[in-house]
PDB file of C-alpha atoms and ligand atoms in Angstrom:
ATOM      1  CA  MET A   1     -15.712 -15.265 -13.935  1.00 49.00           C
ATOM      2  CA  ASP A   2     -19.344 -14.148 -14.319  1.00 53.00           C
ATOM      3  CA  LYS A   3     -18.481 -10.904 -12.622  1.00 57.00           C
ATOM      4  CA  ASP A   4     -15.663 -10.285 -15.133  1.00 58.00           C
ATOM      5  CA  ARG A   5     -18.007 -10.914 -18.024  1.00 68.00           C
ATOM      6  CA  LYS A   6     -20.656  -8.506 -16.780  1.00 81.00           C
ATOM      7  CA  ARG A   7     -21.257  -5.789 -19.351  1.00 91.00           C
ATOM      8  CA  LYS A   8     -20.023  -2.404 -18.250  1.00 96.00           C
ATOM      9  CA  PRO A   9     -22.736   0.291 -18.199  1.00 97.00           C
ATOM     10  CA  ARG A  10     -22.537   2.505 -21.264  1.00 98.00           C
ATOM     11  CA  LEU A  11     -21.682   6.097 -20.395  1.00 98.00           C
ATOM     12  CA  VAL A  12     -22.299   8.410 -23.355  1.00 98.00           C
ATOM     13  CA  VAL A  13     -20.834  11.883 -22.970  1.00 98.00           C
ATOM     14  CA  SER A  14     -21.597  14.948 -25.070  1.00 98.00           C
ATOM     15  CA  THR A  15     -18.904  17.604 -24.718  1.00 98.00           C
ATOM     16  CA  GLY A  16     -18.719  21.231 -25.796  1.00 98.00           C
ATOM     17  CA  ALA A  17     -16.206  24.060 -25.633  1.00 98.00           C
ATOM     18  CA  GLY A  18     -16.591  24.365 -21.838  1.00 98.00           C
ATOM     19  CA  ILE A  19     -14.684  21.138 -21.180  1.00 98.00           C
ATOM     20  CA  SER A  20     -11.586  22.664 -22.779  1.00 98.00           C
ATOM     21  CA  ALA A  21     -11.947  26.108 -21.160  1.00 98.00           C
ATOM     22  CA  GLU A  22      -9.728  25.169 -18.219  1.00 98.00           C
ATOM     23  CA  SER A  23      -7.056  24.084 -20.708  1.00 98.00           C
ATOM     24  CA  GLY A  24      -6.977  27.683 -21.927  1.00 96.00           C
ATOM     25  CA  ILE A  25      -9.018  27.194 -25.108  1.00 96.00           C
ATOM     26  CA  ARG A  26     -11.551  29.967 -25.589  1.00 94.00           C
ATOM     27  CA  THR A  27     -15.225  29.081 -25.800  1.00 95.00           C
ATOM     28  CA  PHE A  28     -17.462  30.642 -28.450  1.00 93.00           C
ATOM     29  CA  ARG A  29     -20.266  32.393 -26.578  1.00 93.00           C
ATOM     30  CA  ASP A  30     -18.925  33.251 -23.112  1.00 91.00           C
ATOM     31  CA  ALA A  31     -17.766  36.816 -22.388  1.00 85.00           C
ATOM     32  CA  ASP A  32     -14.753  37.427 -24.670  1.00 84.00           C
ATOM     33  CA  GLY A  33     -15.679  34.245 -26.557  1.00 90.00           C
ATOM     34  CA  LEU A  34     -14.465  33.706 -30.108  1.00 91.00           C
ATOM     35  CA  TRP A  35     -17.706  34.784 -31.745  1.00 88.00           C
ATOM     36  CA  GLU A  36     -17.564  38.103 -29.928  1.00 86.00           C
ATOM     37  CA  ASN A  37     -14.194  38.828 -31.546  1.00 85.00           C
ATOM     38  CA  PHE A  38     -14.528  37.261 -34.991  1.00 88.00           C
ATOM     39  CA  PRO A  39     -17.619  37.503 -37.230  1.00 91.00           C
ATOM     40  CA  VAL A  40     -18.761  33.905 -37.297  1.00 92.00           C
ATOM     41  CA  MET A  41     -20.161  34.109 -40.818  1.00 93.00           C
ATOM     42  CA  ASP A  42     -16.781  35.330 -42.103  1.00 94.00           C
ATOM     43  CA  VAL A  43     -14.563  32.681 -40.514  1.00 94.00           C
ATOM     44  CA  ALA A  44     -16.786  29.655 -39.974  1.00 95.00           C
ATOM     45  CA  SER A  45     -19.335  29.505 -42.766  1.00 95.00           C
ATOM     46  CA  ALA A  46     -19.334  28.020 -46.257  1.00 94.00           C
ATOM     47  CA  ASP A  47     -20.068  31.457 -47.746  1.00 95.00           C
ATOM     48  CA  GLY A  48     -17.267  33.072 -45.738  1.00 95.00           C
ATOM     49  CA  PHE A  49     -14.774  30.483 -46.967  1.00 94.00           C
ATOM     50  CA  ALA A  50     -15.881  30.989 -50.567  1.00 93.00           C
ATOM     51  CA  ARG A  51     -15.441  34.779 -50.166  1.00 94.00           C
ATOM     52  CA  ASN A  52     -12.079  34.797 -48.389  1.00 93.00           C
ATOM     53  CA  PRO A  53     -10.358  31.428 -47.863  1.00 91.00           C
ATOM     54  CA  GLU A  54      -7.124  33.079 -46.641  1.00 89.00           C
ATOM     55  CA  LEU A  55      -8.915  34.750 -43.734  1.00 91.00           C
ATOM     56  CA  VAL A  56     -10.477  31.415 -42.779  1.00 93.00           C
ATOM     57  CA  HIS A  57      -7.147  29.569 -42.934  1.00 90.00           C
ATOM     58  CA  GLN A  58      -5.558  32.289 -40.815  1.00 89.00           C
ATOM     59  CA  PHE A  59      -8.330  32.049 -38.219  1.00 92.00           C
ATOM     60  CA  TYR A  60      -7.928  28.278 -37.911  1.00 93.00           C
ATOM     61  CA  ASN A  61      -4.130  28.483 -37.841  1.00 91.00           C
ATOM     62  CA  GLU A  62      -4.448  30.803 -34.835  1.00 91.00           C
ATOM     63  CA  ARG A  63      -6.724  28.254 -33.179  1.00 94.00           C
ATOM     64  CA  ARG A  64      -4.156  25.524 -33.965  1.00 93.00           C
ATOM     65  CA  ARG A  65      -1.334  27.469 -32.343  1.00 91.00           C
ATOM     66  CA  ALA A  66      -3.456  27.935 -29.203  1.00 93.00           C
ATOM     67  CA  LEU A  67      -4.272  24.222 -29.185  1.00 95.00           C
ATOM     68  CA  ARG A  68      -0.639  23.200 -29.633  1.00 92.00           C
ATOM     69  CA  ASP A  69       0.215  25.058 -26.412  1.00 91.00           C
ATOM     70  CA  ALA A  70      -2.714  23.565 -24.441  1.00 97.00           C
ATOM     71  CA  GLN A  71      -2.900  20.336 -22.455  1.00 98.00           C
ATOM     72  CA  PRO A  72      -5.831  18.088 -21.521  1.00 98.00           C
ATOM     73  CA  ASN A  73      -7.232  19.017 -18.106  1.00 98.00           C
ATOM     74  CA  ASP A  74      -8.569  16.816 -15.311  1.00 98.00           C
ATOM     75  CA  ALA A  75     -12.029  16.654 -16.886  1.00 98.00           C
ATOM     76  CA  HIS A  76     -10.596  15.057 -20.046  1.00 98.00           C
ATOM     77  CA  LYS A  77      -8.421  12.777 -17.903  1.00 98.00           C
ATOM     78  CA  ILE A  78     -11.254  11.635 -15.636  1.00 98.00           C
ATOM     79  CA  LEU A  79     -13.287  10.706 -18.735  1.00 98.00           C
ATOM     80  CA  ARG A  80     -10.380   8.478 -19.759  1.00 98.00           C
ATOM     81  CA  GLU A  81     -10.183   6.915 -16.284  1.00 98.00           C
ATOM     82  CA  LEU A  82     -13.912   6.172 -16.274  1.00 98.00           C
ATOM     83  CA  GLU A  83     -13.221   3.585 -19.005  1.00 98.00           C
ATOM     84  CA  LYS A  84     -12.129   1.210 -16.208  1.00 97.00           C
ATOM     85  CA  ASP A  85     -15.720   0.985 -14.979  1.00 97.00           C
ATOM     86  CA  TYR A  86     -17.813   2.173 -17.910  1.00 98.00           C
ATOM     87  CA  ASP A  87     -18.057   1.676 -21.615  1.00 98.00           C
ATOM     88  CA  VAL A  88     -17.385   5.345 -22.397  1.00 98.00           C
ATOM     89  CA  TYR A  89     -18.333   6.975 -25.708  1.00 98.00           C
ATOM     90  CA  ILE A  90     -17.612  10.650 -26.277  1.00 98.00           C
ATOM     91  CA  ILE A  91     -19.564  12.735 -28.776  1.00 98.00           C
ATOM     92  CA  THR A  92     -17.807  16.079 -29.013  1.00 98.00           C
ATOM     93  CA  GLN A  93     -18.705  19.346 -30.690  1.00 98.00           C
ATOM     94  CA  ASN A  94     -15.101  20.363 -30.098  1.00 98.00           C
ATOM     95  CA  VAL A  95     -12.614  20.435 -32.915  1.00 98.00           C
ATOM     96  CA  ASP A  96      -9.637  20.203 -30.534  1.00 98.00           C
ATOM     97  CA  ASP A  97      -7.768  16.951 -29.908  1.00 98.00           C
ATOM     98  CA  LEU A  98      -7.693  17.093 -26.112  1.00 98.00           C
ATOM     99  CA  HIS A  99      -9.869  13.976 -25.659  1.00 98.00           C
ATOM    100  CA  GLU A 100      -7.458  12.090 -27.932  1.00 98.00           C
ATOM    101  CA  ARG A 101      -4.428  13.391 -26.045  1.00 98.00           C
ATOM    102  CA  ALA A 102      -6.031  12.392 -22.722  1.00 98.00           C
ATOM    103  CA  GLY A 103      -6.218   8.841 -24.120  1.00 98.00           C
ATOM    104  CA  SER A 104      -9.979   8.333 -24.527  1.00 98.00           C
ATOM    105  CA  SER A 105     -10.784   5.385 -26.804  1.00 98.00           C
ATOM    106  CA  ASN A 106     -14.105   6.255 -28.452  1.00 98.00           C
ATOM    107  CA  ILE A 107     -14.424   9.813 -29.744  1.00 98.00           C
ATOM    108  CA  LEU A 108     -16.904  11.010 -32.354  1.00 98.00           C
ATOM    109  CA  HIS A 109     -16.273  14.540 -33.654  1.00 98.00           C
ATOM    110  CA  LEU A 110     -19.488  16.245 -34.730  1.00 98.00           C
ATOM    111  CA  HIS A 111     -17.975  19.501 -35.994  1.00 98.00           C
ATOM    112  CA  GLY A 112     -14.713  18.232 -37.494  1.00 98.00           C
ATOM    113  CA  GLU A 113     -11.098  18.318 -36.380  1.00 98.00           C
ATOM    114  CA  LEU A 114      -8.855  21.353 -36.133  1.00 97.00           C
ATOM    115  CA  MET A 115      -5.608  19.506 -36.787  1.00 96.00           C
ATOM    116  CA  LYS A 116      -6.798  18.207 -40.167  1.00 95.00           C
ATOM    117  CA  ILE A 117      -7.334  19.794 -43.578  1.00 94.00           C
ATOM    118  CA  ARG A 118      -9.088  18.222 -46.530  1.00 95.00           C
ATOM    119  CA  SER A 119      -9.095  18.558 -50.285  1.00 95.00           C
ATOM    120  CA  LEU A 120     -11.723  20.780 -51.859  1.00 94.00           C
ATOM    121  CA  SER A 121     -11.975  18.521 -54.903  1.00 95.00           C
ATOM    122  CA  ASN A 122     -11.826  15.171 -53.070  1.00 96.00           C
ATOM    123  CA  PRO A 123     -13.410  15.206 -49.589  1.00 94.00           C
ATOM    124  CA  ASP A 124     -11.894  11.777 -48.830  1.00 95.00           C
ATOM    125  CA  TYR A 125      -8.370  13.188 -49.093  1.00 96.00           C
ATOM    126  CA  ILE A 126      -7.509  14.390 -45.575  1.00 96.00           C
ATOM    127  CA  GLU A 127      -4.126  15.471 -44.231  1.00 94.00           C
ATOM    128  CA  GLU A 128      -2.862  16.071 -40.715  1.00 94.00           C
ATOM    129  CA  VAL A 129      -1.783  19.667 -40.150  1.00 91.00           C
ATOM    130  CA  THR A 130       1.936  19.854 -39.394  1.00 83.00           C
ATOM    131  CA  GLU A 131       4.133  22.529 -37.836  1.00 78.00           C
ATOM    132  CA  GLU A 132       5.307  23.242 -41.360  1.00 73.00           C
ATOM    133  CA  THR A 133       1.770  23.705 -42.669  1.00 72.00           C
ATOM    134  CA  MET A 134       1.005  26.088 -39.827  1.00 75.00           C
ATOM    135  CA  ALA A 135       4.167  28.083 -40.439  1.00 69.00           C
ATOM    136  CA  THR A 136       3.391  28.541 -44.121  1.00 62.00           C
ATOM    137  CA  THR A 137       0.171  30.431 -43.439  1.00 56.00           C
ATOM    138  CA  PRO A 138      -2.228  30.160 -45.123  1.00 54.00           C
ATOM    139  CA  ALA A 139      -2.159  26.421 -45.695  1.00 53.00           C
ATOM    140  CA  THR A 140      -4.092  26.392 -48.901  1.00 71.00           C
ATOM    141  CA  ARG A 141      -2.410  23.499 -50.747  1.00 84.00           C
ATOM    142  CA  GLY A 142      -2.016  19.910 -49.651  1.00 87.00           C
ATOM    143  CA  ARG A 143       1.045  17.749 -50.266  1.00 87.00           C
ATOM    144  CA  ASN A 144      -0.658  16.424 -53.400  1.00 90.00           C
ATOM    145  CA  GLY A 145      -1.124  19.963 -54.749  1.00 89.00           C
ATOM    146  CA  ASP A 146      -4.899  20.094 -54.101  1.00 91.00           C
ATOM    147  CA  LEU A 147      -6.528  23.230 -52.752  1.00 90.00           C
ATOM    148  CA  MET A 148      -7.433  22.460 -49.155  1.00 91.00           C
ATOM    149  CA  ARG A 149      -9.974  23.612 -46.579  1.00 94.00           C
ATOM    150  CA  PRO A 150     -10.163  23.154 -42.817  1.00 95.00           C
ATOM    151  CA  HIS A 151     -11.670  19.773 -41.837  1.00 97.00           C
ATOM    152  CA  ILE A 152     -14.377  21.679 -39.968  1.00 97.00           C
ATOM    153  CA  VAL A 153     -18.143  21.563 -40.334  1.00 97.00           C
ATOM    154  CA  PHE A 154     -18.958  25.140 -41.288  1.00 97.00           C
ATOM    155  CA  PHE A 155     -22.271  26.824 -40.549  1.00 93.00           C
ATOM    156  CA  GLN A 156     -24.635  26.139 -43.486  1.00 90.00           C
ATOM    157  CA  GLU A 157     -23.207  22.605 -43.836  1.00 95.00           C
ATOM    158  CA  ALA A 158     -24.681  19.246 -42.842  1.00 95.00           C
ATOM    159  CA  VAL A 159     -23.264  17.393 -39.839  1.00 96.00           C
ATOM    160  CA  PRO A 160     -22.131  14.051 -41.304  1.00 95.00           C
ATOM    161  CA  ASN A 161     -21.720  12.267 -37.951  1.00 97.00           C
ATOM    162  CA  ILE A 162     -25.117  13.108 -36.511  1.00 97.00           C
ATOM    163  CA  GLU A 163     -26.638   9.660 -37.245  1.00 98.00           C
ATOM    164  CA  PRO A 164     -24.021   7.661 -35.280  1.00 98.00           C
ATOM    165  CA  ALA A 165     -24.258  10.300 -32.533  1.00 98.00           C
ATOM    166  CA  ILE A 166     -28.020   9.793 -32.270  1.00 98.00           C
ATOM    167  CA  GLU A 167     -27.516   6.020 -32.102  1.00 98.00           C
ATOM    168  CA  LEU A 168     -25.026   6.485 -29.278  1.00 98.00           C
ATOM    169  CA  ALA A 169     -27.436   8.753 -27.373  1.00 98.00           C
ATOM    170  CA  GLN A 170     -30.162   6.130 -27.767  1.00 98.00           C
ATOM    171  CA  SER A 171     -27.854   3.413 -26.428  1.00 98.00           C
ATOM    172  CA  ALA A 172     -26.775   5.268 -23.267  1.00 98.00           C
ATOM    173  CA  ASP A 173     -27.244   3.780 -19.795  1.00 98.00           C
ATOM    174  CA  ILE A 174     -26.038   7.110 -18.411  1.00 98.00           C
ATOM    175  CA  PHE A 175     -25.811  10.336 -20.434  1.00 98.00           C
ATOM    176  CA  VAL A 176     -23.525  13.213 -19.479  1.00 98.00           C
ATOM    177  CA  VAL A 177     -23.396  16.676 -21.049  1.00 98.00           C
ATOM    178  CA  ILE A 178     -20.367  18.861 -20.306  1.00 98.00           C
ATOM    179  CA  GLY A 179     -19.743  22.529 -21.119  1.00 98.00           C
ATOM    180  CA  THR A 180     -22.088  23.378 -23.949  1.00 97.00           C
ATOM    181  CA  SER A 181     -24.571  26.214 -24.331  1.00 96.00           C
ATOM    182  CA  LEU A 182     -26.919  23.815 -26.172  1.00 96.00           C
ATOM    183  CA  VAL A 183     -27.718  26.381 -28.841  1.00 94.00           C
ATOM    184  CA  VAL A 184     -26.179  24.751 -31.913  1.00 93.00           C
ATOM    185  CA  TYR A 185     -28.304  22.112 -33.635  1.00 93.00           C
ATOM    186  CA  PRO A 186     -28.427  19.233 -34.321  1.00 93.00           C
ATOM    187  CA  ALA A 187     -25.913  18.572 -31.480  1.00 94.00           C
ATOM    188  CA  ALA A 188     -28.167  20.251 -28.917  1.00 94.00           C
ATOM    189  CA  ALA A 189     -31.002  17.856 -29.767  1.00 95.00           C
ATOM    190  CA  LEU A 190     -29.056  14.725 -28.761  1.00 97.00           C
ATOM    191  CA  LEU A 191     -30.567  14.959 -25.267  1.00 95.00           C
ATOM    192  CA  ASN A 192     -33.966  14.265 -26.790  1.00 94.00           C
ATOM    193  CA  TYR A 193     -32.829  10.848 -28.034  1.00 97.00           C
ATOM    194  CA  VAL A 194     -31.800   9.508 -24.635  1.00 97.00           C
ATOM    195  CA  ARG A 195     -34.172   6.702 -23.585  1.00 96.00           C
ATOM    196  CA  PRO A 196     -36.748   7.728 -20.966  1.00 95.00           C
ATOM    197  CA  GLY A 197     -35.578   6.916 -17.438  1.00 95.00           C
ATOM    198  CA  THR A 198     -31.868   7.178 -18.283  1.00 97.00           C
ATOM    199  CA  PRO A 199     -29.954   9.270 -15.721  1.00 97.00           C
ATOM    200  CA  ILE A 200     -28.675  12.494 -17.344  1.00 97.00           C
ATOM    201  CA  TYR A 201     -26.043  14.788 -15.820  1.00 98.00           C
ATOM    202  CA  TYR A 202     -25.225  18.274 -17.147  1.00 98.00           C
ATOM    203  CA  ILE A 203     -21.986  19.873 -15.933  1.00 98.00           C
ATOM    204  CA  ASP A 204     -21.699  23.597 -16.673  1.00 98.00           C
ATOM    205  CA  PRO A 205     -21.115  26.657 -14.448  1.00 98.00           C
ATOM    206  CA  ASN A 206     -23.702  28.568 -16.463  1.00 97.00           C
ATOM    207  CA  PRO A 207     -26.024  25.864 -17.771  1.00 97.00           C
ATOM    208  CA  ALA A 208     -28.713  26.301 -20.407  1.00 96.00           C
ATOM    209  CA  ASP A 209     -32.328  25.743 -19.388  1.00 94.00           C
ATOM    210  CA  VAL A 210     -32.988  22.010 -19.663  1.00 93.00           C
ATOM    211  CA  GLY A 211     -36.264  22.136 -17.774  1.00 87.00           C
ATOM    212  CA  GLY A 212     -38.032  20.477 -20.678  1.00 84.00           C
ATOM    213  CA  VAL A 213     -35.952  17.293 -20.452  1.00 88.00           C
ATOM    214  CA  ALA A 214     -36.866  14.849 -17.681  1.00 87.00           C
ATOM    215  CA  GLY A 215     -34.308  13.371 -15.309  1.00 87.00           C
ATOM    216  CA  VAL A 216     -31.485  15.897 -15.696  1.00 95.00           C
ATOM    217  CA  THR A 217     -29.212  16.481 -12.700  1.00 97.00           C
ATOM    218  CA  VAL A 218     -27.476  19.816 -13.208  1.00 97.00           C
ATOM    219  CA  ILE A 219     -23.971  20.112 -11.714  1.00 98.00           C
ATOM    220  CA  ARG A 220     -23.358  23.848 -11.760  1.00 98.00           C
ATOM    221  CA  GLU A 221     -19.563  23.706 -11.673  1.00 98.00           C
ATOM    222  CA  PRO A 222     -16.563  24.067 -14.010  1.00 98.00           C
ATOM    223  CA  ALA A 223     -15.745  20.859 -15.849  1.00 98.00           C
ATOM    224  CA  THR A 224     -12.815  19.681 -13.684  1.00 98.00           C
ATOM    225  CA  GLN A 225     -14.650  20.071 -10.375  1.00 98.00           C
ATOM    226  CA  GLY A 226     -17.902  18.930 -11.952  1.00 98.00           C
ATOM    227  CA  MET A 227     -16.297  15.693 -13.137  1.00 98.00           C
ATOM    228  CA  ARG A 228     -15.080  14.977  -9.592  1.00 98.00           C
ATOM    229  CA  THR A 229     -18.614  15.604  -8.328  1.00 98.00           C
ATOM    230  CA  LEU A 230     -20.009  13.325 -11.025  1.00 98.00           C
ATOM    231  CA  VAL A 231     -17.624  10.504 -10.110  1.00 98.00           C
ATOM    232  CA  SER A 232     -18.684  10.638  -6.466  1.00 97.00           C
ATOM    233  CA  MET A 233     -22.354  10.716  -7.498  1.00 97.00           C
ATOM    234  CA  LEU A 234     -21.854   7.681  -9.763  1.00 96.00           C
ATOM    235  CA  ARG A 235     -19.984   5.823  -7.013  1.00 92.00           C
ATOM    236  CA  GLY A 236     -22.529   6.766  -4.368  1.00 88.00           C
ATOM    237  CA  GLY A 237     -25.623   6.074  -6.405  1.00 67.00           C
ATOM    238  CA  GLU A 238     -24.273   3.267  -8.611  1.00 49.00           C
ATOM    239  CA  ALA A 239     -26.288   4.999 -11.343  1.00 51.00           C
ATOM    240  CA  GLY A 240     -27.055   2.826 -14.311  1.00 46.00           C
ATOM    241  CA  LYS A 241     -25.555  -0.349 -12.805  1.00 42.00           C
TER     242      LYS A 241
HETATM  243  P1  OAD B   1     -20.363  27.773 -26.367  1.00 87.99           P
HETATM  244  O1  OAD B   1     -19.273  28.772 -26.364  1.00 87.99           O
HETATM  245  O2  OAD B   1     -21.624  28.111 -27.076  1.00 87.99           O
HETATM  246  O3  OAD B   1     -20.742  27.401 -24.878  1.00 87.99           O
HETATM  247  C1  OAD B   1     -19.737  27.133 -23.938  1.00 87.99           C
HETATM  248  C2  OAD B   1     -20.376  26.567 -22.689  1.00 87.99           C
HETATM  249  O4  OAD B   1     -19.321  26.191 -21.813  1.00 87.99           O
HETATM  250  C3  OAD B   1     -21.280  27.548 -21.943  1.00 87.99           C
HETATM  251  O5  OAD B   1     -22.496  26.916 -21.576  1.00 87.99           O
HETATM  252  C4  OAD B   1     -20.450  27.915 -20.707  1.00 87.99           C
HETATM  253  O6  OAD B   1     -21.245  28.171 -19.558  1.00 87.99           O
HETATM  254  C5  OAD B   1     -19.639  26.641 -20.513  1.00 87.99           C
HETATM  255  N1  OAD B   1     -18.384  26.792 -19.778  1.00 87.99           N
HETATM  256  C6  OAD B   1     -17.552  27.856 -19.696  1.00 87.99           C
HETATM  257  N2  OAD B   1     -16.504  27.579 -18.914  1.00 87.99           N
HETATM  258  C7  OAD B   1     -16.648  26.299 -18.492  1.00 87.99           C
HETATM  259  C8  OAD B   1     -15.887  25.419 -17.663  1.00 87.99           C
HETATM  260  N3  OAD B   1     -14.745  25.789 -17.101  1.00 87.99           N
HETATM  261  N4  OAD B   1     -16.354  24.168 -17.468  1.00 87.99           N
HETATM  262  C9  OAD B   1     -17.522  23.761 -18.042  1.00 87.99           C
HETATM  263  N5  OAD B   1     -18.277  24.546 -18.821  1.00 87.99           N
HETATM  264  C10 OAD B   1     -17.849  25.794 -19.046  1.00 87.99           C
HETATM  265  O7  OAD B   1     -19.723  26.400 -26.935  1.00 87.99           O
HETATM  266  P2  OAD B   1     -20.468  25.124 -27.547  1.00 87.99           P
HETATM  267  O8  OAD B   1     -21.782  24.898 -26.900  1.00 87.99           O
HETATM  268  O9  OAD B   1     -19.491  24.023 -27.552  1.00 87.99           O
HETATM  269  O10 OAD B   1     -19.183  25.070 -33.834  1.00 87.99           O
HETATM  270  O11 OAD B   1     -20.696  25.630 -29.036  1.00 87.99           O
HETATM  271  C11 OAD B   1     -21.246  24.777 -29.996  1.00 87.99           C
HETATM  272  C12 OAD B   1     -20.681  25.081 -31.346  1.00 87.99           C
HETATM  273  O12 OAD B   1     -20.809  26.478 -31.643  1.00 87.99           O
HETATM  274  C13 OAD B   1     -19.199  24.831 -31.476  1.00 87.99           C
HETATM  275  O13 OAD B   1     -18.885  23.484 -31.708  1.00 87.99           O
HETATM  276  C14 OAD B   1     -18.791  25.703 -32.612  1.00 87.99           C
HETATM  277  C15 OAD B   1     -19.614  26.938 -32.313  1.00 87.99           C
HETATM  278  O14 OAD B   1     -19.995  27.688 -33.400  1.00 87.99           O
HETATM  279  C16 OAD B   1     -18.433  25.248 -34.932  1.00 87.99           C
HETATM  280  O15 OAD B   1     -17.508  26.033 -35.006  1.00 87.99           O
HETATM  281  C17 OAD B   1     -18.813  24.390 -36.098  1.00 87.99           C
END
């Protein structure tokens, strides 16, 4: 009975584009990444949207079509399976829905959600993107007639979910970072909120320099293999238990 009641260790995971790379979703800053092919300030900034909303809608509709054809990979699935033994919370910079489709329970999107659009005049009015919306490119009007925008946090905009994300980082018993270049703030700063002494793992085949953060174990592997390595490390070391 006591054993059943024991609190599961809290595993807080911060994911970036790299976790979805093996699902066929392009990252932003790798070779042939999205920002090499599309001017970021045209398609993903508040100014760019004000200048040319049709271009921005077209860009995100292309991303939606790529996402529709993609499936969660083993890294997403292993995160779901870890819920058996850990209280797993995912903070993601990704706008895809692959964590949701893998079945994870607790997902906080820092940079918005690709499959949603929201009203320009009423930010609380949010619609799911449908096949129909994607077909009628560009999806500029919602079902209520409002002009809509992607439900994406553009450059030059505040990150509304950063406070709950910081609280999650502070509450971690184990902190895991997967597939992010750690260049976009404030997401990149979450590592600094992890309590001293907390084990931190960073899975990335080409990791950023995290020399300034104590206690980071770098797993220099793609996300799927890296997650398998992480699971055996957690089992072997009983980290955080
Ligand atoms: P980046 O494109 O900046 O970085 C991708 C990271 O994934 C790099 O560190 C790669 O080494 C790593 N990577 C590549 N393949 C991988 C694999 N198979 N497994 C694991 N890691 C792999 O993407 P983010 O850091 O997520 O924001 O970018 C942060 C933000 O910048 C995005 O959320 C987006 C972008 O502008 C918005 O659009 C608002």
